[in-house]
Short mmCIF file of C-alpha atoms in Angstrom, two decimals:
data_model
loop_
_atom_site.label_atom_id
_atom_site.label_comp_id
_atom_site.label_asym_id
_atom_site.label_seq_id
_atom_site.Cartn_x
_atom_site.Cartn_y
_atom_site.Cartn_z
CA UNK A 1 0.00 0.00 0.00
CA UNK A 2 2.83 2.34 0.87
CA UNK A 3 4.70 1.46 -2.33
CA UNK A 4 1.65 2.19 -4.51
CA UNK A 5 1.09 5.51 -2.71
CA UNK A 6 4.72 6.46 -3.26
CA UNK A 7 4.47 5.60 -6.96
CA UNK A 8 1.28 7.69 -7.23
CA UNK A 9 2.97 10.68 -5.60
CA UNK A 10 5.98 10.32 -7.90
CA UNK A 11 3.70 10.20 -10.95
CA UNK A 12 1.87 13.29 -9.71
CA UNK A 13 5.14 15.18 -9.26
CA UNK A 14 6.26 14.20 -12.76
CA UNK A 15 2.95 15.42 -14.20
CA UNK A 16 3.29 18.70 -12.33
CA UNK A 17 6.84 19.11 -13.62
CA UNK A 18 5.76 18.53 -17.23
CA UNK A 19 2.85 20.96 -16.84
CA UNK A 20 5.18 23.63 -15.43
CA UNK A 21 7.61 23.03 -18.29
CA UNK A 22 4.80 23.42 -20.83
CA UNK A 23 3.65 26.65 -19.19
CA UNK A 24 7.19 27.99 -19.21
CA UNK A 25 7.61 27.16 -22.92
CA UNK A 26 4.25 28.81 -23.66
CA UNK A 27 5.28 31.98 -21.76
CA UNK A 28 8.56 32.09 -23.69
CA UNK A 29 6.71 31.80 -26.99
CA UNK A 30 4.31 34.58 -26.01
CA UNK A 31 7.20 36.83 -24.94
CA UNK A 32 9.00 36.15 -28.23
CA UNK A 33 5.85 36.97 -30.18
CA UNK A 34 5.43 40.22 -28.21
CA UNK A 35 9.07 41.13 -28.85
CA UNK A 36 8.63 40.54 -32.57
CA UNK A 37 5.54 42.71 -32.59
CA UNK A 38 7.47 45.55 -30.92
CA UNK A 39 10.34 45.17 -33.37
CA UNK A 40 8.05 45.59 -36.33
CA UNK A 41 7.51 49.07 -37.69
CA UNK A 42 4.19 50.64 -36.75
CA UNK A 43 1.20 50.33 -39.04
CA UNK A 44 1.24 52.94 -41.76
CA UNK A 45 -1.73 54.70 -43.19
CA UNK A 46 -1.73 55.42 -46.90
CA UNK A 47 -1.39 59.16 -47.36
CA UNK A 48 -3.59 60.95 -49.90
CA UNK A 49 -0.51 62.79 -51.13
CA UNK A 50 0.97 59.48 -52.33
CA UNK A 51 -2.02 59.01 -54.66
CA UNK A 52 -0.67 61.95 -56.68
CA UNK A 53 2.49 60.04 -57.65
CA UNK A 54 3.23 60.06 -61.38
CA UNK A 55 5.47 57.92 -63.54
CA UNK A 56 9.11 58.91 -63.34
CA UNK A 57 9.14 60.27 -59.77
CA UNK A 58 11.80 59.16 -57.30
CA UNK A 59 10.54 57.46 -54.11
CA UNK A 60 11.88 55.25 -51.32
CA UNK A 61 10.82 51.70 -50.56
CA UNK A 62 10.03 51.31 -46.81
CA UNK A 63 8.48 47.88 -46.16
CA UNK A 64 7.46 46.57 -42.74
CA UNK A 65 10.27 44.05 -42.74
CA UNK A 66 13.37 46.17 -42.27
CA UNK A 67 15.53 43.18 -43.26
CA UNK A 68 14.14 43.17 -46.83
CA UNK A 69 16.97 43.39 -49.45
CA UNK A 70 15.54 46.58 -50.95
CA UNK A 71 14.40 48.19 -47.68
CA UNK A 72 15.23 51.90 -47.72
CA UNK A 73 16.38 51.83 -51.36
CA UNK A 74 15.61 54.54 -53.87
CA UNK A 75 13.34 53.57 -56.78
CA UNK A 76 11.62 55.12 -59.79
CA UNK A 77 7.85 54.92 -60.34
CA UNK A 78 6.93 53.01 -63.51
CA UNK A 79 3.17 52.89 -62.94
CA UNK A 80 1.24 55.43 -60.91
CA UNK A 81 -1.30 54.20 -58.31
CA UNK A 82 -4.99 54.05 -59.05
CA UNK A 83 -7.44 56.05 -56.98
CA UNK A 84 -10.50 53.84 -57.56
CA UNK A 85 -9.24 50.76 -55.74
CA UNK A 86 -9.29 49.87 -52.03
CA UNK A 87 -5.62 48.88 -51.74
CA UNK A 88 -3.65 50.88 -54.34
CA UNK A 89 -0.32 49.54 -55.59
CA UNK A 90 2.57 51.04 -57.50
CA UNK A 91 5.17 49.57 -59.88
CA UNK A 92 8.76 50.43 -58.92
CA UNK A 93 12.10 50.01 -60.63
CA UNK A 94 15.18 49.90 -58.37
CA UNK A 95 18.67 51.07 -59.23
CA UNK A 96 19.80 47.57 -60.28
CA UNK A 97 16.94 47.32 -62.80
CA UNK A 98 14.71 45.07 -60.68
CA UNK A 99 11.02 45.83 -61.01
CA UNK A 100 8.53 45.17 -58.23
CA UNK A 101 4.85 45.90 -57.57
CA UNK A 102 4.36 46.95 -53.98
CA UNK A 103 1.50 48.42 -51.91
CA UNK A 104 1.36 52.18 -51.89
CA UNK A 105 1.68 52.31 -48.09
CA UNK A 106 5.21 50.83 -48.44
CA UNK A 107 6.34 53.87 -50.43
CA UNK A 108 7.57 57.20 -49.08
CA UNK A 109 8.76 60.42 -50.67
CA UNK A 110 11.34 60.91 -47.88
CA UNK A 111 13.97 58.39 -46.79
CA UNK A 112 13.17 56.29 -43.74
CA UNK A 113 14.72 57.46 -40.50
CA UNK A 114 16.87 54.99 -38.64
CA UNK A 115 15.44 53.73 -35.36
CA UNK A 116 17.38 54.89 -32.27
CA UNK A 117 19.51 52.24 -30.61
CA UNK A 118 18.13 50.38 -27.62
CA UNK A 119 20.65 51.86 -25.18
CA UNK A 120 19.61 55.40 -26.17
CA UNK A 121 15.93 54.60 -25.51
CA UNK A 122 16.91 53.13 -22.14
CA UNK A 123 19.03 56.16 -21.26
CA UNK A 124 16.21 58.62 -22.04
CA UNK A 125 13.96 56.85 -19.53
CA UNK A 126 16.42 57.29 -16.65
CA UNK A 127 16.59 60.28 -14.25
CA UNK A 128 20.27 60.80 -15.13
CA UNK A 129 19.20 61.91 -18.62
CA UNK A 130 17.41 64.97 -17.21
CA UNK A 131 20.47 65.88 -15.14
CA UNK A 132 22.64 65.58 -18.24
CA UNK A 133 20.22 67.83 -20.15
CA UNK A 134 20.30 70.46 -17.37
CA UNK A 135 24.12 70.47 -17.39
CA UNK A 136 24.21 70.96 -21.15
CA UNK A 137 21.55 73.70 -21.01
CA UNK A 138 23.57 75.59 -18.39
CA UNK A 139 26.80 75.11 -20.36
CA UNK A 140 25.18 76.37 -23.58
CA UNK A 141 23.73 79.42 -21.79
CA UNK A 142 27.06 80.34 -20.20
CA UNK A 143 28.90 79.80 -23.47
CA UNK A 144 26.46 82.09 -25.30
CA UNK A 145 26.92 84.75 -22.62
CA UNK A 146 30.69 84.48 -22.61
CA UNK A 147 30.86 83.49 -18.94
CA UNK A 148 33.69 81.51 -17.39
CA UNK A 149 33.43 77.91 -16.23
CA UNK A 150 32.08 76.41 -19.47
CA UNK A 151 34.93 73.88 -19.68
CA UNK A 152 34.15 72.53 -16.22
CA UNK A 153 30.47 72.09 -17.12
CA UNK A 154 31.36 70.33 -20.37
CA UNK A 155 33.71 68.00 -18.51
CA UNK A 156 31.03 67.20 -15.91
CA UNK A 157 28.50 66.46 -18.69
CA UNK A 158 31.00 64.16 -20.43
CA UNK A 159 31.61 62.32 -17.16
CA UNK A 160 27.86 61.87 -16.60
CA UNK A 161 27.43 60.59 -20.16
CA UNK A 162 30.16 57.95 -19.57
CA UNK A 163 28.49 56.86 -16.32
CA UNK A 164 25.12 56.63 -18.07
CA UNK A 165 26.61 54.62 -20.93
CA UNK A 166 28.03 52.09 -18.46
CA UNK A 167 24.51 51.55 -17.11
CA UNK A 168 22.67 51.05 -20.40
CA UNK A 169 25.08 48.98 -22.52
CA UNK A 170 25.03 45.17 -22.07
CA UNK A 171 27.22 43.72 -19.34
CA UNK A 172 30.61 42.56 -20.39
CA UNK A 173 30.82 44.96 -23.35
CA UNK A 174 34.23 46.16 -24.44
CA UNK A 175 35.54 49.57 -23.42
CA UNK A 176 35.38 50.78 -27.03
CA UNK A 177 31.64 49.99 -27.12
CA UNK A 178 31.07 51.97 -23.92
CA UNK A 179 33.08 54.92 -25.27
CA UNK A 180 31.06 54.98 -28.52
CA UNK A 181 27.80 54.73 -26.56
CA UNK A 182 28.84 57.65 -24.34
CA UNK A 183 29.61 59.76 -27.41
CA UNK A 184 26.20 58.90 -28.95
CA UNK A 185 24.42 59.78 -25.68
CA UNK A 186 26.28 63.09 -25.36
CA UNK A 187 25.50 64.10 -28.96
CA UNK A 188 21.81 63.17 -28.60
CA UNK A 189 21.51 65.09 -25.32
CA UNK A 190 23.22 68.13 -26.85
CA UNK A 191 20.80 68.11 -29.81
CA UNK A 192 17.79 67.84 -27.49
CA UNK A 193 19.14 70.61 -25.23
CA UNK A 194 19.52 72.98 -28.19
CA UNK A 195 16.00 72.14 -29.40
CA UNK A 196 14.55 72.63 -25.91
CA UNK A 197 16.22 76.01 -25.49
CA UNK A 198 14.80 77.14 -28.84
CA UNK A 199 11.20 76.43 -27.85
CA UNK A 200 11.04 77.60 -24.25
CA UNK A 201 7.33 78.32 -23.53
CA UNK A 202 5.95 81.31 -21.67
CA UNK A 203 3.46 81.41 -18.78
CA UNK A 204 0.18 79.51 -19.04
CA UNK A 205 1.33 77.76 -22.20
CA UNK A 206 1.67 80.98 -24.19
CA UNK A 207 4.43 81.64 -26.67
CA UNK A 208 7.59 83.41 -25.63
CA UNK A 209 7.07 87.18 -25.46
CA UNK A 210 9.94 88.95 -27.17
CA UNK A 211 11.27 91.95 -25.33
CA UNK A 212 10.22 95.26 -26.81
CA UNK A 213 13.29 96.91 -28.36
CA UNK A 214 14.19 100.25 -26.85
CA UNK A 215 14.44 103.24 -29.19
CA UNK A 216 17.87 104.61 -29.91
CA UNK A 217 17.03 108.06 -28.57
CA UNK A 218 16.30 107.79 -24.85
CA UNK A 219 15.42 110.52 -22.43
CA UNK A 220 18.18 111.51 -20.06
CA UNK A 221 15.89 112.12 -17.09
CA UNK A 222 17.34 113.97 -14.14
CA UNK A 223 15.31 112.60 -11.24
CA UNK A 224 16.51 115.33 -8.89
CA UNK A 225 14.92 117.96 -11.15
CA UNK A 226 11.36 116.60 -10.95
CA UNK A 227 8.83 119.27 -10.03
CA UNK A 228 6.52 119.10 -7.03
CA UNK A 229 3.52 117.81 -9.01
CA UNK A 230 5.58 114.94 -10.46
CA UNK A 231 6.82 114.08 -6.98
CA UNK A 232 3.24 114.15 -5.68
CA UNK A 233 2.18 111.75 -8.44
CA UNK A 234 5.07 109.38 -7.65
CA UNK A 235 4.00 109.34 -4.00
CA UNK A 236 0.45 108.59 -5.10
CA UNK A 237 1.63 105.74 -7.37
CA UNK A 238 3.70 104.24 -4.54
CA UNK A 239 0.72 104.38 -2.21
CA UNK A 240 -1.61 102.72 -4.75
CA UNK A 241 0.91 99.92 -5.38
CA UNK A 242 1.37 99.35 -1.65
CA UNK A 243 -2.40 99.35 -1.07
CA UNK A 244 -2.86 96.99 -4.05
CA UNK A 245 -5.26 99.24 -5.95
CA UNK A 246 -5.37 96.95 -9.00
CA UNK A 247 -8.43 96.16 -11.07
CA UNK A 248 -9.26 92.57 -10.19
CA UNK A 249 -9.91 90.28 -13.16
CA UNK A 250 -10.75 87.24 -11.01
CA UNK A 251 -14.24 85.86 -10.65
CA UNK A 252 -16.14 86.93 -7.53
CA UNK A 253 -16.32 84.24 -4.88
CA UNK A 254 -19.48 84.32 -2.81
CA UNK A 255 -18.48 81.48 -0.45
CA UNK A 256 -17.87 82.48 3.14
CA UNK A 257 -14.35 81.98 4.44
CA UNK A 258 -13.75 80.50 7.89
CA UNK A 259 -10.64 81.64 9.73
CA UNK A 260 -7.99 79.08 10.61
CA UNK A 261 -8.55 79.50 14.37
CA UNK A 262 -12.29 78.84 14.15
CA UNK A 263 -11.68 75.92 11.80
CA UNK A 264 -9.26 74.26 14.22
CA UNK A 265 -11.68 74.67 17.12
CA UNK A 266 -14.46 73.12 15.03
CA UNK A 267 -12.17 70.19 14.21
CA UNK A 268 -11.36 69.70 17.90
CA UNK A 269 -15.05 69.66 18.81
CA UNK A 270 -15.88 67.22 16.01
CA UNK A 271 -12.98 64.99 16.99
CA UNK A 272 -14.16 64.89 20.61
CA UNK A 273 -17.68 63.80 19.67
CA UNK A 274 -16.58 61.45 16.90
CA UNK A 275 -18.05 63.38 13.98
CA UNK A 276 -14.81 64.60 12.42
CA UNK A 277 -14.25 63.40 8.85
CA UNK A 278 -10.81 65.01 8.60
CA UNK A 279 -7.66 62.94 9.27
CA UNK A 280 -6.18 63.23 12.75
CA UNK A 281 -2.67 64.64 12.45
CA UNK A 282 -2.17 65.09 16.19
CA UNK A 283 0.15 62.10 16.40
CA UNK A 284 2.70 63.55 14.01
CA UNK A 285 4.49 65.39 16.80
CA UNK A 286 5.25 69.06 17.35
CA UNK A 287 7.74 70.81 15.15
CA UNK A 288 9.30 72.97 17.89
CA UNK A 289 8.60 74.61 21.24
CA UNK A 290 6.56 77.41 19.66
CA UNK A 291 4.35 74.90 17.88
CA UNK A 292 3.86 73.11 21.18
CA UNK A 293 2.78 76.34 22.87
CA UNK A 294 0.40 76.97 19.96
CA UNK A 295 -1.31 73.60 20.31
CA UNK A 296 -1.36 73.55 24.13
CA UNK A 297 -2.81 77.05 24.37
CA UNK A 298 -5.50 76.20 21.82
CA UNK A 299 -6.53 73.05 23.70
CA UNK A 300 -6.51 74.88 27.04
CA UNK A 301 -8.54 77.76 25.54
CA UNK A 302 -11.12 75.29 24.21
CA UNK A 303 -11.45 73.49 27.55
CA UNK A 304 -11.69 76.75 29.50
CA UNK A 305 -14.37 78.05 27.13
CA UNK A 306 -16.47 74.90 27.67
CA UNK A 307 -16.06 75.22 31.44
CA UNK A 308 -17.11 78.87 31.32
CA UNK A 309 -20.22 77.94 29.34
CA UNK A 310 -21.12 75.25 31.89
CA UNK A 311 -20.68 77.66 34.81
CA UNK A 312 -22.86 80.24 33.06
CA UNK A 313 -25.56 77.63 32.55
CA UNK A 314 -25.42 76.69 36.27
CA UNK A 315 -25.68 80.32 37.35
CA UNK A 316 -22.15 80.66 38.77
CA UNK A 317 -21.32 84.09 37.42
CA UNK A 318 -18.12 84.56 39.45
CA UNK A 319 -16.63 81.24 38.37
CA UNK A 320 -17.62 81.91 34.76
CA UNK A 321 -15.84 85.28 34.79
CA UNK A 322 -12.68 83.63 36.16
CA UNK A 323 -12.72 81.04 33.40
CA UNK A 324 -13.35 83.73 30.79
CA UNK A 325 -10.23 85.56 31.95
CA UNK A 326 -8.29 82.30 31.55
CA UNK A 327 -9.70 81.96 28.03
CA UNK A 328 -8.42 85.42 27.17
CA UNK A 329 -4.98 84.54 28.59
CA UNK A 330 -4.76 81.35 26.54
CA UNK A 331 -5.98 83.24 23.49
CA UNK A 332 -3.21 85.82 23.86
CA UNK A 333 -0.63 83.02 24.11
CA UNK A 334 -2.08 81.40 21.00
CA UNK A 335 -1.98 84.64 19.01
CA UNK A 336 1.64 85.32 19.99
CA UNK A 337 2.75 81.80 19.07
CA UNK A 338 0.84 81.90 15.79
CA UNK A 339 2.39 85.26 14.87
CA UNK A 340 5.88 83.92 15.63
CA UNK A 341 5.33 80.83 13.49
CA UNK A 342 3.86 82.92 10.70
CA UNK A 343 6.90 85.18 10.71
CA UNK A 344 9.32 82.26 10.31
CA UNK A 345 7.19 80.15 8.00
CA UNK A 346 8.50 79.94 4.44
CA UNK A 347 5.95 80.80 1.80
CA UNK A 348 6.19 79.64 -1.77
CA UNK A 349 4.07 81.31 -4.42
CA UNK A 350 3.88 81.21 -8.20
CA UNK A 351 2.11 83.23 -10.83
CA UNK A 352 0.91 86.79 -10.41
CA UNK A 353 1.76 88.80 -7.29
CA UNK A 354 -1.25 91.13 -7.36
CA UNK A 355 -4.85 90.22 -8.20
CA UNK A 356 -4.77 92.29 -11.40
CA UNK A 357 -2.51 93.89 -14.01
CA UNK A 358 -4.04 97.39 -14.30
CA UNK A 359 -3.11 99.86 -11.55
CA UNK A 360 -5.72 102.50 -10.66
CA UNK A 361 -4.43 105.91 -9.51
CA UNK A 362 -6.65 108.86 -8.59
CA UNK A 363 -5.45 112.43 -8.22
CA UNK A 364 -7.60 114.84 -6.25
CA UNK A 365 -7.41 118.40 -7.55
CA UNK A 366 -8.55 121.06 -5.09
CA UNK A 367 -7.33 124.26 -6.76
CA UNK A 368 -9.94 126.91 -7.36
CA UNK A 369 -9.45 126.93 -11.15
CA UNK A 370 -8.78 123.19 -11.46
CA UNK A 371 -11.12 121.13 -9.32
CA UNK A 372 -12.19 117.52 -9.66
CA UNK A 373 -10.75 114.03 -9.70
CA UNK A 374 -8.26 112.83 -12.32
CA UNK A 375 -8.40 109.07 -12.96
CA UNK A 376 -5.33 107.29 -14.35
CA UNK A 377 -4.79 103.66 -15.38
CA UNK A 378 -1.46 102.01 -16.14
CA UNK A 379 -0.53 98.40 -16.87
CA UNK A 380 1.94 96.97 -14.34
CA UNK A 381 2.43 93.18 -14.43
CA UNK A 382 4.15 91.81 -11.31
CA UNK A 383 4.75 88.08 -10.84
CA UNK A 384 6.70 85.92 -8.41
CA UNK A 385 10.33 85.23 -9.26
CA UNK A 386 11.95 81.78 -9.44
CA UNK A 387 12.50 81.82 -5.66
CA UNK A 388 8.68 81.82 -5.27
CA UNK A 389 8.91 84.81 -2.91
CA UNK A 390 10.33 87.94 -4.54
CA UNK A 391 8.07 89.95 -6.88
CA UNK A 392 9.46 90.96 -10.27
CA UNK A 393 8.09 93.34 -12.94
CA UNK A 394 7.79 91.53 -16.28
CA UNK A 395 6.62 94.40 -18.50
CA UNK A 396 9.39 96.78 -17.53
CA UNK A 397 10.96 96.76 -20.99
CA UNK A 398 7.58 97.60 -22.51
CA UNK A 399 7.17 100.59 -20.18
CA UNK A 400 10.69 101.78 -21.05
CA UNK A 401 9.97 101.50 -24.79
CA UNK A 402 6.75 103.48 -24.44
CA UNK A 403 8.12 106.25 -22.21
CA UNK A 404 11.70 106.42 -23.60
CA UNK A 405 13.02 106.31 -20.01
CA UNK A 406 15.89 103.91 -19.36
CA UNK A 407 15.40 102.14 -16.02
CA UNK A 408 17.39 98.93 -16.44
CA UNK A 409 17.06 95.54 -14.78
CA UNK A 410 18.53 96.90 -11.55
CA UNK A 411 15.81 99.56 -11.30
CA UNK A 412 12.95 97.09 -11.80
CA UNK A 413 14.58 94.66 -9.36
CA UNK A 414 14.75 97.50 -6.81
CA UNK A 415 11.01 98.09 -7.30
CA UNK A 416 10.30 94.40 -6.65
CA UNK A 417 12.38 94.46 -3.47
CA UNK A 418 10.63 97.65 -2.35
CA UNK A 419 7.19 96.01 -2.79
CA UNK A 420 8.18 92.88 -0.88
CA UNK A 421 10.01 94.78 1.88
CA UNK A 422 7.06 97.08 2.55
CA UNK A 423 4.61 94.15 2.59
CA UNK A 424 6.81 92.13 4.99
CA UNK A 425 7.18 95.04 7.39
CA UNK A 426 3.46 95.78 7.38
CA UNK A 427 2.47 92.17 8.15
CA UNK A 428 5.16 91.70 10.80
CA UNK A 429 7.24 89.18 8.85
CA UNK A 430 10.26 91.48 8.96
CA UNK A 431 11.80 93.65 11.66
CA UNK A 432 11.26 97.34 11.47
CA UNK A 433 8.37 99.78 11.74
CA UNK A 434 6.11 100.48 8.80
CA UNK A 435 6.00 104.11 7.76
CA UNK A 436 2.95 105.72 9.27
CA UNK A 437 2.24 108.11 6.39
CA UNK A 438 1.36 106.10 3.28
CA UNK A 439 1.02 109.31 1.26
CA UNK A 440 4.76 110.04 1.54
CA UNK A 441 6.49 106.72 0.86
CA UNK A 442 9.05 108.08 -1.64
CA UNK A 443 9.14 111.82 -0.95
CA UNK A 444 8.72 113.15 2.60
CA UNK A 445 7.05 116.43 3.50
CA UNK A 446 9.57 119.09 4.52
CA UNK A 447 7.92 122.44 5.33
CA UNK A 448 5.47 122.15 2.45
CA UNK A 449 8.03 120.81 -0.02
CA UNK A 450 8.58 117.18 -1.01
CA UNK A 451 12.11 115.90 -0.33
CA UNK A 452 13.45 112.52 -1.44
CA UNK A 453 13.90 109.98 1.35
CA UNK A 454 17.44 108.87 2.08
CA UNK A 455 16.78 105.13 1.56
CA UNK A 456 15.34 105.52 -1.98
CA UNK A 457 17.86 104.54 -4.66
CA UNK A 458 18.16 106.21 -8.04
CA UNK A 459 17.06 103.01 -9.85
CA UNK A 460 13.88 102.76 -7.77
CA UNK A 461 13.08 106.42 -8.44
CA UNK A 462 13.59 105.91 -12.19
CA UNK A 463 11.18 102.96 -12.12
CA UNK A 464 8.49 105.09 -10.44
CA UNK A 465 9.11 107.93 -12.89
CA UNK A 466 8.71 105.55 -15.87
CA UNK A 467 5.41 104.30 -14.43
CA UNK A 468 4.29 107.92 -13.98
CA UNK A 469 5.03 108.77 -17.60
CA UNK A 470 3.26 105.62 -18.83
CA UNK A 471 0.28 106.50 -16.63
CA UNK A 472 0.01 109.96 -18.16
CA UNK A 473 0.09 108.44 -21.68
CA UNK A 474 -3.03 106.40 -20.79
CA UNK A 475 -2.49 103.49 -23.18
CA UNK A 476 -4.94 101.12 -21.43
CA UNK A 477 -7.85 100.03 -23.61
CA UNK A 478 -11.15 101.45 -22.25
CA UNK A 479 -12.80 98.07 -22.91
CA UNK A 480 -10.63 96.58 -20.14
CA UNK A 481 -12.04 98.96 -17.52
CA UNK A 482 -15.09 97.50 -15.72
CA UNK A 483 -18.31 99.47 -15.72
CA UNK A 484 -18.10 99.83 -11.93
CA UNK A 485 -14.93 101.95 -12.21
CA UNK A 486 -14.69 105.53 -13.50
CA UNK A 487 -13.32 106.20 -16.96
CA UNK A 488 -9.85 107.62 -17.41
CA UNK A 489 -9.74 111.40 -17.44
CA UNK A 490 -11.00 114.37 -15.45
CA UNK A 491 -14.22 114.03 -13.44
CA UNK A 492 -15.76 117.31 -12.31
CA UNK A 493 -17.06 117.58 -8.74
CA UNK A 494 -20.78 117.14 -8.20
CA UNK A 495 -22.66 120.11 -6.76
CA UNK A 496 -24.08 119.71 -3.28
CA UNK A 497 -27.85 119.63 -2.77
CA UNK A 498 -28.21 122.95 -0.88
CA UNK A 499 -31.23 125.34 -0.95
CA UNK A 500 -29.24 127.88 -2.99
CA UNK A 501 -28.31 125.27 -5.59
CA UNK A 502 -31.90 124.04 -5.78
CA UNK A 503 -33.16 127.59 -6.45
CA UNK A 504 -30.53 128.11 -9.15
CA UNK A 505 -31.46 124.84 -10.88
CA UNK A 506 -35.20 125.69 -10.67
CA UNK A 507 -34.63 129.15 -12.20
CA UNK A 508 -32.47 127.71 -15.00
CA UNK A 509 -35.13 125.09 -15.75
CA UNK A 510 -37.89 127.76 -15.85
CA UNK A 511 -35.89 129.93 -18.27
CA UNK A 512 -35.28 126.93 -20.52
CA UNK A 513 -38.99 125.99 -20.62
CA UNK A 514 -39.98 129.59 -21.46
CA UNK A 515 -37.56 129.73 -24.38
CA UNK A 516 -38.87 126.40 -25.71
CA UNK A 517 -42.51 127.60 -25.53
CA UNK A 518 -41.62 130.87 -27.25
CA UNK A 519 -39.99 129.08 -30.16
CA UNK A 520 -42.97 126.72 -30.50
CA UNK A 521 -45.47 129.61 -30.59
CA UNK A 522 -43.45 131.52 -33.16
CA UNK A 523 -43.30 128.49 -35.44
CA UNK A 524 -47.12 128.09 -35.15
CA UNK A 525 -47.80 131.75 -35.96
CA UNK A 526 -49.21 132.49 -32.51
CA UNK A 527 -48.27 135.00 -29.87
CA UNK A 528 -47.52 134.48 -26.23
CA UNK A 529 -50.67 135.44 -24.20
CA UNK A 530 -48.46 136.68 -21.34
CA UNK A 531 -46.96 139.31 -23.63
CA UNK A 532 -50.44 140.65 -24.51
#
């Protein structure tokens, strides 16, 4: 019995081994078939342009089987294809005199491009290829600008190409094969880097905006000779930029916003009663001591507030007032910790710095012979720089070309630093006191005269003066101004509704009506009964 059972088990193992062998052979056949399918050229669609072939034209024979004796050879058309058949064919004559009738989809007017080698395809799929491209892009940029250090970058790129070639060529390959592969990889990466630099896109997928060329004749502006009205306008422009008086082109959002403090207290309450759908991140630990104070004070404030509510409900007014004072103490600790964390927290932003691109500036005129409000609009596009923090003016060259004032990159960079510095000081993210008088940010009032502040550089002043000149030119399209904003130009003051003004308007209206009635009677041949 034991011998028969052992023979049965041995037979079963042999059957399992044969089945596994058959499955392995079947998998190998399927893999080979898949490899052959990938090696074949992709299916070609007969182009309508090939139907226009005529006898005598030169074409190239590109069959699916790249190992065909005449694959890629030049041939002459003996018989043009027919347009009234489903699968058109063409008669070709090769250079050795051989004639062959082939399908039209196996014919091309251009020579077939050679497929890239396998190691190049493998190298392009690796992260080292992107690093090699970045090195070549930087080397090409420095070489075009005439900067030093190009040789070191080229040497580093060559070293990376050799390392990449050692990874993608088959194991055990000769050193000459690896050297040739490294040269092929370096040439391919250089060609792709040049092509990538030539088609660098702009923001939001737009084409690259070419810088507006500056005219040859530029104004030699002496900023120290600006009159008082120009200085007043520059102060007004600086105030409007600081206050972010830009026309918003974003859609209005009607949804109510909940502050972060209220949101965290709601989350704590929901978590306590088991109704919180948000993930609990309390177990991640505290980043530092300030973060610990922030969380502890918030929890203590929440508990003290609940206790105060309970005491109020029980009628214990004295105990409730004590707990309310504790709530205020914990709240002050929370606000201080949150302000400290906010000051040290790194912020990364992209895109546009302000919520619009058109700056609105209003000038109030109170002189007796020149009263009213003057409305100006100027286009000023400010975006975040590559560091995701510093603002930069992107249409500075356009403003220079329109106003003929040379500011330079240093002047526009100074304007970006001025915007960011003033915003950081106002929100407490930077040490220093914000200037109390927003109407005198560039020029200070000195006994009725405007004097330039000591910390304002000449480049920053030139940037503000260029914006002032562009603002006076008023090149903004009126269609871009919303109907809720006043039109550009002078707006006369409206008269007040006083009894004297009402009597003057009533008298003027009566005189107008009498003149209209007199003209109507004269045209009808009648006389005014009041005159009789």
